[in-house]
PDB file of C-alpha atoms in Angstrom:
ATOM      1  CA  MET A   1      59.957 -96.293 -11.114  1.00  0.00           C
ATOM      2  CA  ARG A   2      59.838 -94.803 -14.624  1.00  0.00           C
ATOM      3  CA  ASN A   3      59.801 -91.027 -15.035  1.00  0.00           C
ATOM      4  CA  ARG A   4      61.252 -90.258 -11.603  1.00  0.00           C
ATOM      5  CA  ILE A   5      64.072 -87.711 -11.573  1.00  0.00           C
ATOM      6  CA  THR A   6      67.364 -89.348 -10.792  1.00  0.00           C
ATOM      7  CA  LYS A   7      69.291 -88.637  -7.653  1.00  0.00           C
ATOM      8  CA  ARG A   8      72.051 -87.102  -9.767  1.00  0.00           C
ATOM      9  CA  VAL A   9      69.689 -84.669 -11.456  1.00  0.00           C
ATOM     10  CA  ALA A  10      68.052 -83.752  -8.156  1.00  0.00           C
ATOM     11  CA  THR A  11      71.473 -83.110  -6.613  1.00  0.00           C
ATOM     12  CA  SER A  12      72.503 -80.911  -9.546  1.00  0.00           C
ATOM     13  CA  LEU A  13      69.264 -78.933  -9.360  1.00  0.00           C
ATOM     14  CA  PHE A  14      69.683 -78.487  -5.623  1.00  0.00           C
ATOM     15  CA  ALA A  15      73.221 -77.201  -6.124  1.00  0.00           C
ATOM     16  CA  ALA A  16      71.873 -74.734  -8.660  1.00  0.00           C
ATOM     17  CA  THR A  17      69.247 -73.610  -6.159  1.00  0.00           C
ATOM     18  CA  LEU A  18      71.889 -72.968  -3.511  1.00  0.00           C
ATOM     19  CA  ALA A  19      74.022 -71.023  -5.977  1.00  0.00           C
ATOM     20  CA  LEU A  20      71.076 -68.885  -7.037  1.00  0.00           C
ATOM     21  CA  GLY A  21      70.135 -68.332  -3.425  1.00  0.00           C
ATOM     22  CA  ALA A  22      73.604 -67.018  -2.666  1.00  0.00           C
ATOM     23  CA  LEU A  23      73.382 -64.751  -5.696  1.00  0.00           C
ATOM     24  CA  GLY A  24      70.004 -63.447  -4.538  1.00  0.00           C
ATOM     25  CA  THR A  25      71.450 -62.513  -1.128  1.00  0.00           C
ATOM     26  CA  ALA A  26      74.325 -60.693  -2.789  1.00  0.00           C
ATOM     27  CA  GLN A  27      71.920 -58.778  -5.023  1.00  0.00           C
ATOM     28  CA  ALA A  28      69.766 -57.818  -2.047  1.00  0.00           C
ATOM     29  CA  ASP A  29      72.829 -56.391  -0.292  1.00  0.00           C
ATOM     30  CA  GLU A  30      73.475 -54.201  -3.330  1.00  0.00           C
ATOM     31  CA  HIS A  31      70.070 -52.577  -2.856  1.00  0.00           C
ATOM     32  CA  GLY A  32      71.138 -50.508   0.122  1.00  0.00           C
ATOM     33  CA  GLY A  33      70.731 -53.185   2.775  1.00  0.00           C
ATOM     34  CA  MET A  34      67.071 -53.766   1.913  1.00  0.00           C
ATOM     35  CA  LYS A  35      65.627 -56.900   3.491  1.00  0.00           C
ATOM     36  CA  SER A  36      65.167 -59.794   1.114  1.00  0.00           C
ATOM     37  CA  VAL A  37      63.227 -63.041   0.904  1.00  0.00           C
ATOM     38  CA  GLU A  38      63.703 -65.834  -1.633  1.00  0.00           C
ATOM     39  CA  PHE A  39      60.863 -67.927  -3.006  1.00  0.00           C
ATOM     40  CA  GLY A  40      61.099 -70.969  -5.231  1.00  0.00           C
ATOM     41  CA  TRP A  41      58.815 -71.403  -8.206  1.00  0.00           C
ATOM     42  CA  THR A  42      58.209 -73.750 -11.127  1.00  0.00           C
ATOM     43  CA  ALA A  43      57.104 -72.653 -14.596  1.00  0.00           C
ATOM     44  CA  TRP A  44      53.515 -73.824 -14.235  1.00  0.00           C
ATOM     45  CA  SER A  45      51.031 -71.180 -15.286  1.00  0.00           C
ATOM     46  CA  ASP A  46      49.245 -70.843 -11.940  1.00  0.00           C
ATOM     47  CA  ALA A  47      52.485 -70.940  -9.939  1.00  0.00           C
ATOM     48  CA  GLU A  48      54.090 -68.316 -12.159  1.00  0.00           C
ATOM     49  CA  PHE A  49      51.144 -65.933 -11.902  1.00  0.00           C
ATOM     50  CA  VAL A  50      50.657 -66.267  -8.131  1.00  0.00           C
ATOM     51  CA  THR A  51      54.376 -66.108  -7.279  1.00  0.00           C
ATOM     52  CA  LYS A  52      55.068 -63.095  -9.479  1.00  0.00           C
ATOM     53  CA  LEU A  53      51.921 -61.375  -8.206  1.00  0.00           C
ATOM     54  CA  ALA A  54      53.106 -61.852  -4.615  1.00  0.00           C
ATOM     55  CA  LYS A  55      56.545 -60.494  -5.536  1.00  0.00           C
ATOM     56  CA  GLN A  56      55.097 -57.358  -7.105  1.00  0.00           C
ATOM     57  CA  VAL A  57      52.711 -56.618  -4.241  1.00  0.00           C
ATOM     58  CA  ILE A  58      55.360 -57.232  -1.580  1.00  0.00           C
ATOM     59  CA  GLU A  59      57.956 -55.035  -3.262  1.00  0.00           C
ATOM     60  CA  ALA A  60      55.415 -52.242  -3.777  1.00  0.00           C
ATOM     61  CA  ASN A  61      54.164 -52.233  -0.177  1.00  0.00           C
ATOM     62  CA  TYR A  62      57.042 -53.395   2.032  1.00  0.00           C
ATOM     63  CA  ASP A  63      60.716 -52.521   2.324  1.00  0.00           C
ATOM     64  CA  TYR A  64      61.683 -55.862   0.789  1.00  0.00           C
ATOM     65  CA  LYS A  65      63.366 -57.292  -2.266  1.00  0.00           C
ATOM     66  CA  VAL A  66      61.883 -60.607  -3.436  1.00  0.00           C
ATOM     67  CA  GLU A  67      64.197 -63.017  -5.235  1.00  0.00           C
ATOM     68  CA  LEU A  68      62.678 -65.855  -7.266  1.00  0.00           C
ATOM     69  CA  THR A  69      64.515 -69.134  -7.875  1.00  0.00           C
ATOM     70  CA  LEU A  70      63.280 -71.382 -10.666  1.00  0.00           C
ATOM     71  CA  ALA A  71      63.733 -75.021  -9.629  1.00  0.00           C
ATOM     72  CA  ASP A  72      62.218 -78.497  -9.783  1.00  0.00           C
ATOM     73  CA  ILE A  73      59.367 -78.949  -7.333  1.00  0.00           C
ATOM     74  CA  GLY A  74      61.182 -81.569  -5.249  1.00  0.00           C
ATOM     75  CA  VAL A  75      64.204 -79.310  -4.954  1.00  0.00           C
ATOM     76  CA  GLN A  76      61.977 -76.525  -3.666  1.00  0.00           C
ATOM     77  CA  TYR A  77      60.593 -78.682  -0.879  1.00  0.00           C
ATOM     78  CA  GLN A  78      64.144 -79.638   0.055  1.00  0.00           C
ATOM     79  CA  GLY A  79      65.252 -76.017  -0.078  1.00  0.00           C
ATOM     80  CA  VAL A  80      62.463 -74.769   2.188  1.00  0.00           C
ATOM     81  CA  ALA A  81      62.960 -77.633   4.655  1.00  0.00           C
ATOM     82  CA  LYS A  82      66.707 -76.964   4.865  1.00  0.00           C
ATOM     83  CA  GLY A  83      66.234 -73.192   5.075  1.00  0.00           C
ATOM     84  CA  ASP A  84      67.998 -72.486   1.772  1.00  0.00           C
ATOM     85  CA  LEU A  85      64.730 -71.058   0.401  1.00  0.00           C
ATOM     86  CA  ASP A  86      62.406 -68.877   2.457  1.00  0.00           C
ATOM     87  CA  GLY A  87      59.289 -70.379   0.927  1.00  0.00           C
ATOM     88  CA  MET A  88      57.264 -71.564  -2.035  1.00  0.00           C
ATOM     89  CA  LEU A  89      53.737 -70.594  -3.049  1.00  0.00           C
ATOM     90  CA  MET A  90      52.686 -73.797  -4.782  1.00  0.00           C
ATOM     91  CA  ALA A  91      52.189 -76.656  -2.326  1.00  0.00           C
ATOM     92  CA  TRP A  92      49.404 -78.783  -3.879  1.00  0.00           C
ATOM     93  CA  LEU A  93      47.685 -80.580  -1.001  1.00  0.00           C
ATOM     94  CA  PRO A  94      46.560 -83.010   0.229  1.00  0.00           C
ATOM     95  CA  ASP A  95      47.276 -85.467  -2.603  1.00  0.00           C
ATOM     96  CA  THR A  96      49.456 -84.010  -5.336  1.00  0.00           C
ATOM     97  CA  HIS A  97      52.438 -83.154  -3.165  1.00  0.00           C
ATOM     98  CA  GLY A  98      51.504 -85.480  -0.338  1.00  0.00           C
ATOM     99  CA  ASN A  99      54.693 -87.513  -0.678  1.00  0.00           C
ATOM    100  CA  TYR A 100      56.850 -84.410  -0.425  1.00  0.00           C
ATOM    101  CA  MET A 101      55.010 -83.130   2.634  1.00  0.00           C
ATOM    102  CA  GLU A 102      55.343 -86.503   4.322  1.00  0.00           C
ATOM    103  CA  ARG A 103      59.123 -86.105   4.060  1.00  0.00           C
ATOM    104  CA  VAL A 104      59.486 -82.443   5.050  1.00  0.00           C
ATOM    105  CA  GLY A 105      56.266 -81.559   6.882  1.00  0.00           C
ATOM    106  CA  ASP A 106      57.982 -81.350  10.272  1.00  0.00           C
ATOM    107  CA  ASP A 107      60.545 -78.894   8.886  1.00  0.00           C
ATOM    108  CA  VAL A 108      58.269 -76.387   7.132  1.00  0.00           C
ATOM    109  CA  VAL A 109      55.389 -74.120   8.156  1.00  0.00           C
ATOM    110  CA  ASP A 110      52.131 -74.105   6.182  1.00  0.00           C
ATOM    111  CA  LEU A 111      50.619 -70.600   6.028  1.00  0.00           C
ATOM    112  CA  GLY A 112      47.359 -71.830   4.531  1.00  0.00           C
ATOM    113  CA  PRO A 113      45.699 -71.820   1.106  1.00  0.00           C
ATOM    114  CA  LEU A 114      46.292 -69.259  -1.627  1.00  0.00           C
ATOM    115  CA  TYR A 115      43.439 -70.771  -3.654  1.00  0.00           C
ATOM    116  CA  GLU A 116      41.182 -73.810  -3.423  1.00  0.00           C
ATOM    117  CA  GLY A 117      39.147 -76.146  -5.610  1.00  0.00           C
ATOM    118  CA  ALA A 118      41.987 -77.096  -7.962  1.00  0.00           C
ATOM    119  CA  ARG A 119      41.762 -80.447  -9.726  1.00  0.00           C
ATOM    120  CA  LEU A 120      44.174 -82.893 -11.317  1.00  0.00           C
ATOM    121  CA  GLY A 121      43.390 -85.386 -14.018  1.00  0.00           C
ATOM    122  CA  TRP A 122      43.881 -86.713 -17.516  1.00  0.00           C
ATOM    123  CA  ILE A 123      42.355 -84.543 -20.204  1.00  0.00           C
ATOM    124  CA  VAL A 124      41.164 -85.029 -23.784  1.00  0.00           C
ATOM    125  CA  PRO A 125      39.789 -82.621 -26.417  1.00  0.00           C
ATOM    126  CA  ASN A 126      36.005 -82.644 -26.529  1.00  0.00           C
ATOM    127  CA  TYR A 127      35.975 -83.764 -30.158  1.00  0.00           C
ATOM    128  CA  VAL A 128      37.122 -87.201 -28.929  1.00  0.00           C
ATOM    129  CA  PRO A 129      33.748 -89.025 -28.707  1.00  0.00           C
ATOM    130  CA  GLU A 130      32.629 -89.671 -25.142  1.00  0.00           C
ATOM    131  CA  VAL A 131      31.019 -92.909 -26.228  1.00  0.00           C
ATOM    132  CA  ALA A 132      34.496 -94.157 -27.103  1.00  0.00           C
ATOM    133  CA  LEU A 133      36.545 -92.494 -24.376  1.00  0.00           C
ATOM    134  CA  SER A 134      34.931 -91.069 -21.251  1.00  0.00           C
ATOM    135  CA  SER A 135      36.915 -92.823 -18.511  1.00  0.00           C
ATOM    136  CA  ILE A 136      40.499 -93.851 -17.830  1.00  0.00           C
ATOM    137  CA  GLU A 137      39.189 -97.422 -17.958  1.00  0.00           C
ATOM    138  CA  ASP A 138      38.277 -96.859 -21.640  1.00  0.00           C
ATOM    139  CA  LEU A 139      41.934 -96.344 -22.539  1.00  0.00           C
ATOM    140  CA  LYS A 140      42.372-100.121 -22.574  1.00  0.00           C
ATOM    141  CA  LYS A 141      40.093-100.496 -25.585  1.00  0.00           C
ATOM    142  CA  GLU A 142      42.222-101.726 -28.481  1.00  0.00           C
ATOM    143  CA  GLY A 143      41.097 -99.041 -30.913  1.00  0.00           C
ATOM    144  CA  ASN A 144      41.872 -96.296 -28.403  1.00  0.00           C
ATOM    145  CA  ILE A 145      45.418 -97.564 -27.839  1.00  0.00           C
ATOM    146  CA  LYS A 146      46.100 -97.244 -31.567  1.00  0.00           C
ATOM    147  CA  LYS A 147      44.514 -93.799 -31.928  1.00  0.00           C
ATOM    148  CA  LEU A 148      46.559 -92.504 -29.000  1.00  0.00           C
ATOM    149  CA  ASP A 149      49.761 -94.197 -30.151  1.00  0.00           C
ATOM    150  CA  GLY A 150      49.969 -95.796 -26.703  1.00  0.00           C
ATOM    151  CA  THR A 151      51.014 -92.474 -25.163  1.00  0.00           C
ATOM    152  CA  ILE A 152      49.867 -90.363 -22.216  1.00  0.00           C
ATOM    153  CA  GLN A 153      51.497 -86.946 -22.565  1.00  0.00           C
ATOM    154  CA  GLY A 154      52.852 -85.839 -19.202  1.00  0.00           C
ATOM    155  CA  ILE A 155      54.744 -82.920 -17.679  1.00  0.00           C
ATOM    156  CA  ASP A 156      57.876 -82.514 -15.525  1.00  0.00           C
ATOM    157  CA  PRO A 157      59.081 -85.916 -14.265  1.00  0.00           C
ATOM    158  CA  GLY A 158      59.397 -84.636 -10.687  1.00  0.00           C
ATOM    159  CA  ALA A 159      55.866 -83.217 -10.518  1.00  0.00           C
ATOM    160  CA  GLY A 160      53.395 -84.683  -8.053  1.00  0.00           C
ATOM    161  CA  LEU A 161      50.917 -85.104 -10.900  1.00  0.00           C
ATOM    162  CA  MET A 162      53.399 -87.399 -12.643  1.00  0.00           C
ATOM    163  CA  GLN A 163      53.842 -89.501  -9.531  1.00  0.00           C
ATOM    164  CA  LEU A 164      50.068 -89.868  -9.253  1.00  0.00           C
ATOM    165  CA  SER A 165      49.919 -90.637 -12.978  1.00  0.00           C
ATOM    166  CA  GLU A 166      52.455 -93.443 -12.528  1.00  0.00           C
ATOM    167  CA  THR A 167      50.189 -94.905  -9.850  1.00  0.00           C
ATOM    168  CA  THR A 168      47.237 -94.498 -12.217  1.00  0.00           C
ATOM    169  CA  MET A 169      49.077 -96.417 -14.957  1.00  0.00           C
ATOM    170  CA  GLU A 170      49.630 -99.299 -12.539  1.00  0.00           C
ATOM    171  CA  GLU A 171      46.186 -99.315 -10.901  1.00  0.00           C
ATOM    172  CA  TYR A 172      44.349 -99.303 -14.235  1.00  0.00           C
ATOM    173  CA  GLY A 173      46.718-101.828 -15.826  1.00  0.00           C
ATOM    174  CA  LEU A 174      47.694 -99.552 -18.707  1.00  0.00           C
ATOM    175  CA  ASP A 175      50.589-101.772 -19.766  1.00  0.00           C
ATOM    176  CA  ASP A 176      50.192-100.841 -23.426  1.00  0.00           C
ATOM    177  CA  TYR A 177      50.852 -97.169 -22.704  1.00  0.00           C
ATOM    178  CA  ARG A 178      53.893 -95.107 -21.857  1.00  0.00           C
ATOM    179  CA  LEU A 179      53.762 -91.977 -19.694  1.00  0.00           C
ATOM    180  CA  GLN A 180      55.786 -89.419 -21.658  1.00  0.00           C
ATOM    181  CA  SER A 181      57.489 -86.833 -19.444  1.00  0.00           C
ATOM    182  CA  ALA A 182      58.137 -83.310 -20.731  1.00  0.00           C
ATOM    183  CA  SER A 183      57.922 -79.717 -19.582  1.00  0.00           C
ATOM    184  CA  GLY A 184      54.543 -78.124 -19.039  1.00  0.00           C
ATOM    185  CA  ALA A 185      55.147 -76.013 -22.138  1.00  0.00           C
ATOM    186  CA  ALA A 186      55.901 -79.119 -24.191  1.00  0.00           C
ATOM    187  CA  MET A 187      52.666 -80.698 -22.958  1.00  0.00           C
ATOM    188  CA  THR A 188      50.572 -77.731 -24.068  1.00  0.00           C
ATOM    189  CA  ALA A 189      52.454 -77.574 -27.381  1.00  0.00           C
ATOM    190  CA  ALA A 190      51.633 -81.248 -28.004  1.00  0.00           C
ATOM    191  CA  LEU A 191      48.001 -80.541 -27.125  1.00  0.00           C
ATOM    192  CA  LYS A 192      47.861 -77.620 -29.559  1.00  0.00           C
ATOM    193  CA  ARG A 193      49.346 -79.694 -32.391  1.00  0.00           C
ATOM    194  CA  ALA A 194      46.809 -82.441 -31.788  1.00  0.00           C
ATOM    195  CA  VAL A 195      43.883 -79.995 -31.671  1.00  0.00           C
ATOM    196  CA  ASP A 196      45.074 -78.220 -34.822  1.00  0.00           C
ATOM    197  CA  ASN A 197      45.146 -81.570 -36.618  1.00  0.00           C
ATOM    198  CA  GLY A 198      42.016 -83.035 -35.025  1.00  0.00           C
ATOM    199  CA  GLU A 199      44.055 -85.883 -33.538  1.00  0.00           C
ATOM    200  CA  TRP A 200      43.352 -87.851 -30.375  1.00  0.00           C
ATOM    201  CA  ILE A 201      45.529 -87.045 -27.380  1.00  0.00           C
ATOM    202  CA  VAL A 202      45.482 -87.571 -23.610  1.00  0.00           C
ATOM    203  CA  VAL A 203      47.466 -85.103 -21.489  1.00  0.00           C
ATOM    204  CA  THR A 204      48.056 -84.843 -17.778  1.00  0.00           C
ATOM    205  CA  GLY A 205      46.567 -81.594 -16.587  1.00  0.00           C
ATOM    206  CA  TRP A 206      44.958 -79.528 -13.911  1.00  0.00           C
ATOM    207  CA  THR A 207      42.745 -76.588 -13.180  1.00  0.00           C
ATOM    208  CA  PRO A 208      43.308 -73.727 -12.930  1.00  0.00           C
ATOM    209  CA  HIS A 209      45.067 -73.593 -16.309  1.00  0.00           C
ATOM    210  CA  TRP A 210      44.810 -71.269 -19.275  1.00  0.00           C
ATOM    211  CA  LYS A 211      44.376 -74.189 -21.723  1.00  0.00           C
ATOM    212  CA  PHE A 212      40.749 -74.584 -20.624  1.00  0.00           C
ATOM    213  CA  GLY A 213      40.092 -71.074 -21.902  1.00  0.00           C
ATOM    214  CA  ARG A 214      41.797 -71.710 -25.238  1.00  0.00           C
ATOM    215  CA  PHE A 215      40.689 -75.273 -26.068  1.00  0.00           C
ATOM    216  CA  ASP A 216      37.456 -77.219 -25.626  1.00  0.00           C
ATOM    217  CA  LEU A 217      38.553 -79.935 -23.189  1.00  0.00           C
ATOM    218  CA  ARG A 218      37.218 -82.390 -20.635  1.00  0.00           C
ATOM    219  CA  PHE A 219      38.594 -84.552 -17.841  1.00  0.00           C
ATOM    220  CA  LEU A 220      38.435 -88.317 -18.167  1.00  0.00           C
ATOM    221  CA  GLU A 221      36.519 -89.945 -15.328  1.00  0.00           C
ATOM    222  CA  ASP A 222      38.746 -91.516 -12.674  1.00  0.00           C
ATOM    223  CA  PRO A 223      36.588 -94.167 -10.955  1.00  0.00           C
ATOM    224  CA  LYS A 224      39.500 -95.481  -8.867  1.00  0.00           C
ATOM    225  CA  GLY A 225      40.314 -91.994  -7.577  1.00  0.00           C
ATOM    226  CA  THR A 226      44.036 -92.444  -8.210  1.00  0.00           C
ATOM    227  CA  LEU A 227      44.527 -88.814  -9.259  1.00  0.00           C
ATOM    228  CA  GLY A 228      43.169 -87.461  -5.998  1.00  0.00           C
ATOM    229  CA  GLU A 229      40.338 -85.215  -4.909  1.00  0.00           C
ATOM    230  CA  ALA A 230      39.984 -81.429  -5.024  1.00  0.00           C
ATOM    231  CA  GLN A 231      43.201 -79.719  -3.993  1.00  0.00           C
ATOM    232  CA  HIS A 232      44.132 -76.555  -2.114  1.00  0.00           C
ATOM    233  CA  ILE A 233      47.363 -74.760  -2.987  1.00  0.00           C
ATOM    234  CA  ASP A 234      49.206 -73.438   0.055  1.00  0.00           C
ATOM    235  CA  ALA A 235      52.115 -71.157   0.857  1.00  0.00           C
ATOM    236  CA  ILE A 236      54.788 -72.952   2.861  1.00  0.00           C
ATOM    237  CA  VAL A 237      57.818 -71.303   4.460  1.00  0.00           C
ATOM    238  CA  ARG A 238      60.922 -72.369   6.353  1.00  0.00           C
ATOM    239  CA  GLU A 239      61.041 -72.733  10.108  1.00  0.00           C
ATOM    240  CA  GLY A 240      61.709 -69.308  11.649  1.00  0.00           C
ATOM    241  CA  PHE A 241      60.344 -67.343   8.693  1.00  0.00           C
ATOM    242  CA  LYS A 242      57.389 -65.956  10.652  1.00  0.00           C
ATOM    243  CA  GLU A 243      59.736 -64.689  13.347  1.00  0.00           C
ATOM    244  CA  ASP A 244      62.261 -63.242  10.866  1.00  0.00           C
ATOM    245  CA  HIS A 245      59.700 -61.667   8.506  1.00  0.00           C
ATOM    246  CA  PRO A 246      56.395 -61.261  10.387  1.00  0.00           C
ATOM    247  CA  GLU A 247      54.917 -58.723   7.934  1.00  0.00           C
ATOM    248  CA  ILE A 248      55.551 -60.934   4.920  1.00  0.00           C
ATOM    249  CA  ALA A 249      54.286 -64.034   6.736  1.00  0.00           C
ATOM    250  CA  ALA A 250      51.063 -62.178   7.613  1.00  0.00           C
ATOM    251  CA  PHE A 251      50.674 -61.039   4.003  1.00  0.00           C
ATOM    252  CA  LEU A 252      51.071 -64.589   2.656  1.00  0.00           C
ATOM    253  CA  THR A 253      48.623 -65.897   5.255  1.00  0.00           C
ATOM    254  CA  ASN A 254      46.029 -63.347   4.109  1.00  0.00           C
ATOM    255  CA  MET A 255      46.644 -63.770   0.357  1.00  0.00           C
ATOM    256  CA  TYR A 256      43.750 -65.626  -1.287  1.00  0.00           C
ATOM    257  CA  ILE A 257      42.477 -65.643  -4.898  1.00  0.00           C
ATOM    258  CA  PRO A 258      39.119 -67.057  -6.061  1.00  0.00           C
ATOM    259  CA  LEU A 259      39.756 -69.854  -8.563  1.00  0.00           C
ATOM    260  CA  ASP A 260      37.702 -68.333 -11.398  1.00  0.00           C
ATOM    261  CA  GLU A 261      39.570 -65.031 -11.090  1.00  0.00           C
ATOM    262  CA  LEU A 262      42.909 -66.805 -11.139  1.00  0.00           C
ATOM    263  CA  GLN A 263      42.038 -68.804 -14.240  1.00  0.00           C
ATOM    264  CA  ALA A 264      40.843 -65.668 -16.062  1.00  0.00           C
ATOM    265  CA  ALA A 265      44.061 -63.864 -15.134  1.00  0.00           C
ATOM    266  CA  MET A 266      46.148 -66.800 -16.379  1.00  0.00           C
ATOM    267  CA  ALA A 267      44.339 -66.735 -19.715  1.00  0.00           C
ATOM    268  CA  LYS A 268      45.086 -63.016 -19.976  1.00  0.00           C
ATOM    269  CA  ALA A 269      48.756 -63.724 -19.197  1.00  0.00           C
ATOM    270  CA  GLN A 270      48.926 -66.154 -22.101  1.00  0.00           C
ATOM    271  CA  ALA A 271      47.316 -63.646 -24.449  1.00  0.00           C
ATOM    272  CA  THR A 272      49.606 -60.779 -23.361  1.00  0.00           C
ATOM    273  CA  SER A 273      52.272 -61.423 -20.715  1.00  0.00           C
ATOM    274  CA  TYR A 274      52.412 -62.266 -17.027  1.00  0.00           C
ATOM    275  CA  GLU A 275      53.581 -58.734 -16.277  1.00  0.00           C
ATOM    276  CA  GLU A 276      50.594 -57.161 -18.050  1.00  0.00           C
ATOM    277  CA  ALA A 277      48.139 -59.630 -16.540  1.00  0.00           C
ATOM    278  CA  ILE A 278      49.489 -58.996 -13.034  1.00  0.00           C
ATOM    279  CA  ASP A 279      49.292 -55.221 -13.516  1.00  0.00           C
ATOM    280  CA  ALA A 280      45.685 -55.598 -14.691  1.00  0.00           C
ATOM    281  CA  TYR A 281      44.778 -57.866 -11.770  1.00  0.00           C
ATOM    282  CA  ILE A 282      46.223 -55.411  -9.240  1.00  0.00           C
ATOM    283  CA  ALA A 283      44.398 -52.487 -10.871  1.00  0.00           C
ATOM    284  CA  GLU A 284      41.082 -54.370 -10.877  1.00  0.00           C
ATOM    285  CA  ASN A 285      41.349 -55.826  -7.356  1.00  0.00           C
ATOM    286  CA  GLN A 286      42.806 -53.079  -5.201  1.00  0.00           C
ATOM    287  CA  GLU A 287      40.349 -53.606  -2.346  1.00  0.00           C
ATOM    288  CA  ARG A 288      41.115 -57.339  -2.139  1.00  0.00           C
ATOM    289  CA  ILE A 289      44.867 -56.768  -2.270  1.00  0.00           C
ATOM    290  CA  GLN A 290      44.644 -54.099   0.421  1.00  0.00           C
ATOM    291  CA  GLY A 291      42.910 -56.715   2.536  1.00  0.00           C
ATOM    292  CA  TRP A 292      45.916 -59.018   2.094  1.00  0.00           C
ATOM    293  CA  ILE A 293      48.125 -56.219   3.376  1.00  0.00           C
ATOM    294  CA  ASP A 294      45.901 -55.019   6.217  1.00  0.00           C
ATOM    295  CA  GLY A 295      44.645 -58.430   7.278  1.00  0.00           C
TER     296      GLY A 295
END
């Protein structure tokens, strides 16, 4: 199926993950025998904020070094299932990553949601008239195909959102369109160019995301429900993690961020940096974070 990562690419990424994991262990040993855990992450705005926030809080409150491995989402599921990664803090369930969890669910442990109420969909700028384009069904109108250059701007080819978008293309019969894969950063760059020029564009997207704070956007209606319902984003860890690192497992089980707070923090990260936004969030939410630690 178009836009799927190839087996060769997945194998190469997995090899890179293993190599980075070995490096992380070596680095942890150099820190005086300090215990270490290794989490996978993908450069999506919410995943980056939550994962780096967890790293900072853990390292400040426990005798642990946290190593982060940047990898494709499918590789992370493989890594956690095989025990090459300790965990990942970005399992979009039940729909977005449903296919991945079907494959590895028996080999990982779900510690519960980090935040809830997330949504996937296809998004347009609000200056695109609703009378012309309010639903995915409307994309088939001849004039809309031309204005959009027959393109749906996507993200990483291995992302669950892209797999659901491929299904959406088929279910709605969007044969005159192509689903363009790219990085998340390339998607937002394409959105910015279109907004700056007042051009029509459809992008794959989700909330929480900082782009909703920067641009005036709306979701297209999805009457067939192919892009799924509201999602919860969970922390998953390898088998045996809770026994090996009970304090960290308890912390991740307790960690929970209200969606509006997360989205505001992500917008701040885009305006400054993730480091500054995380520092600000910790300073402003000390009681909540202490609750994550104390349970």
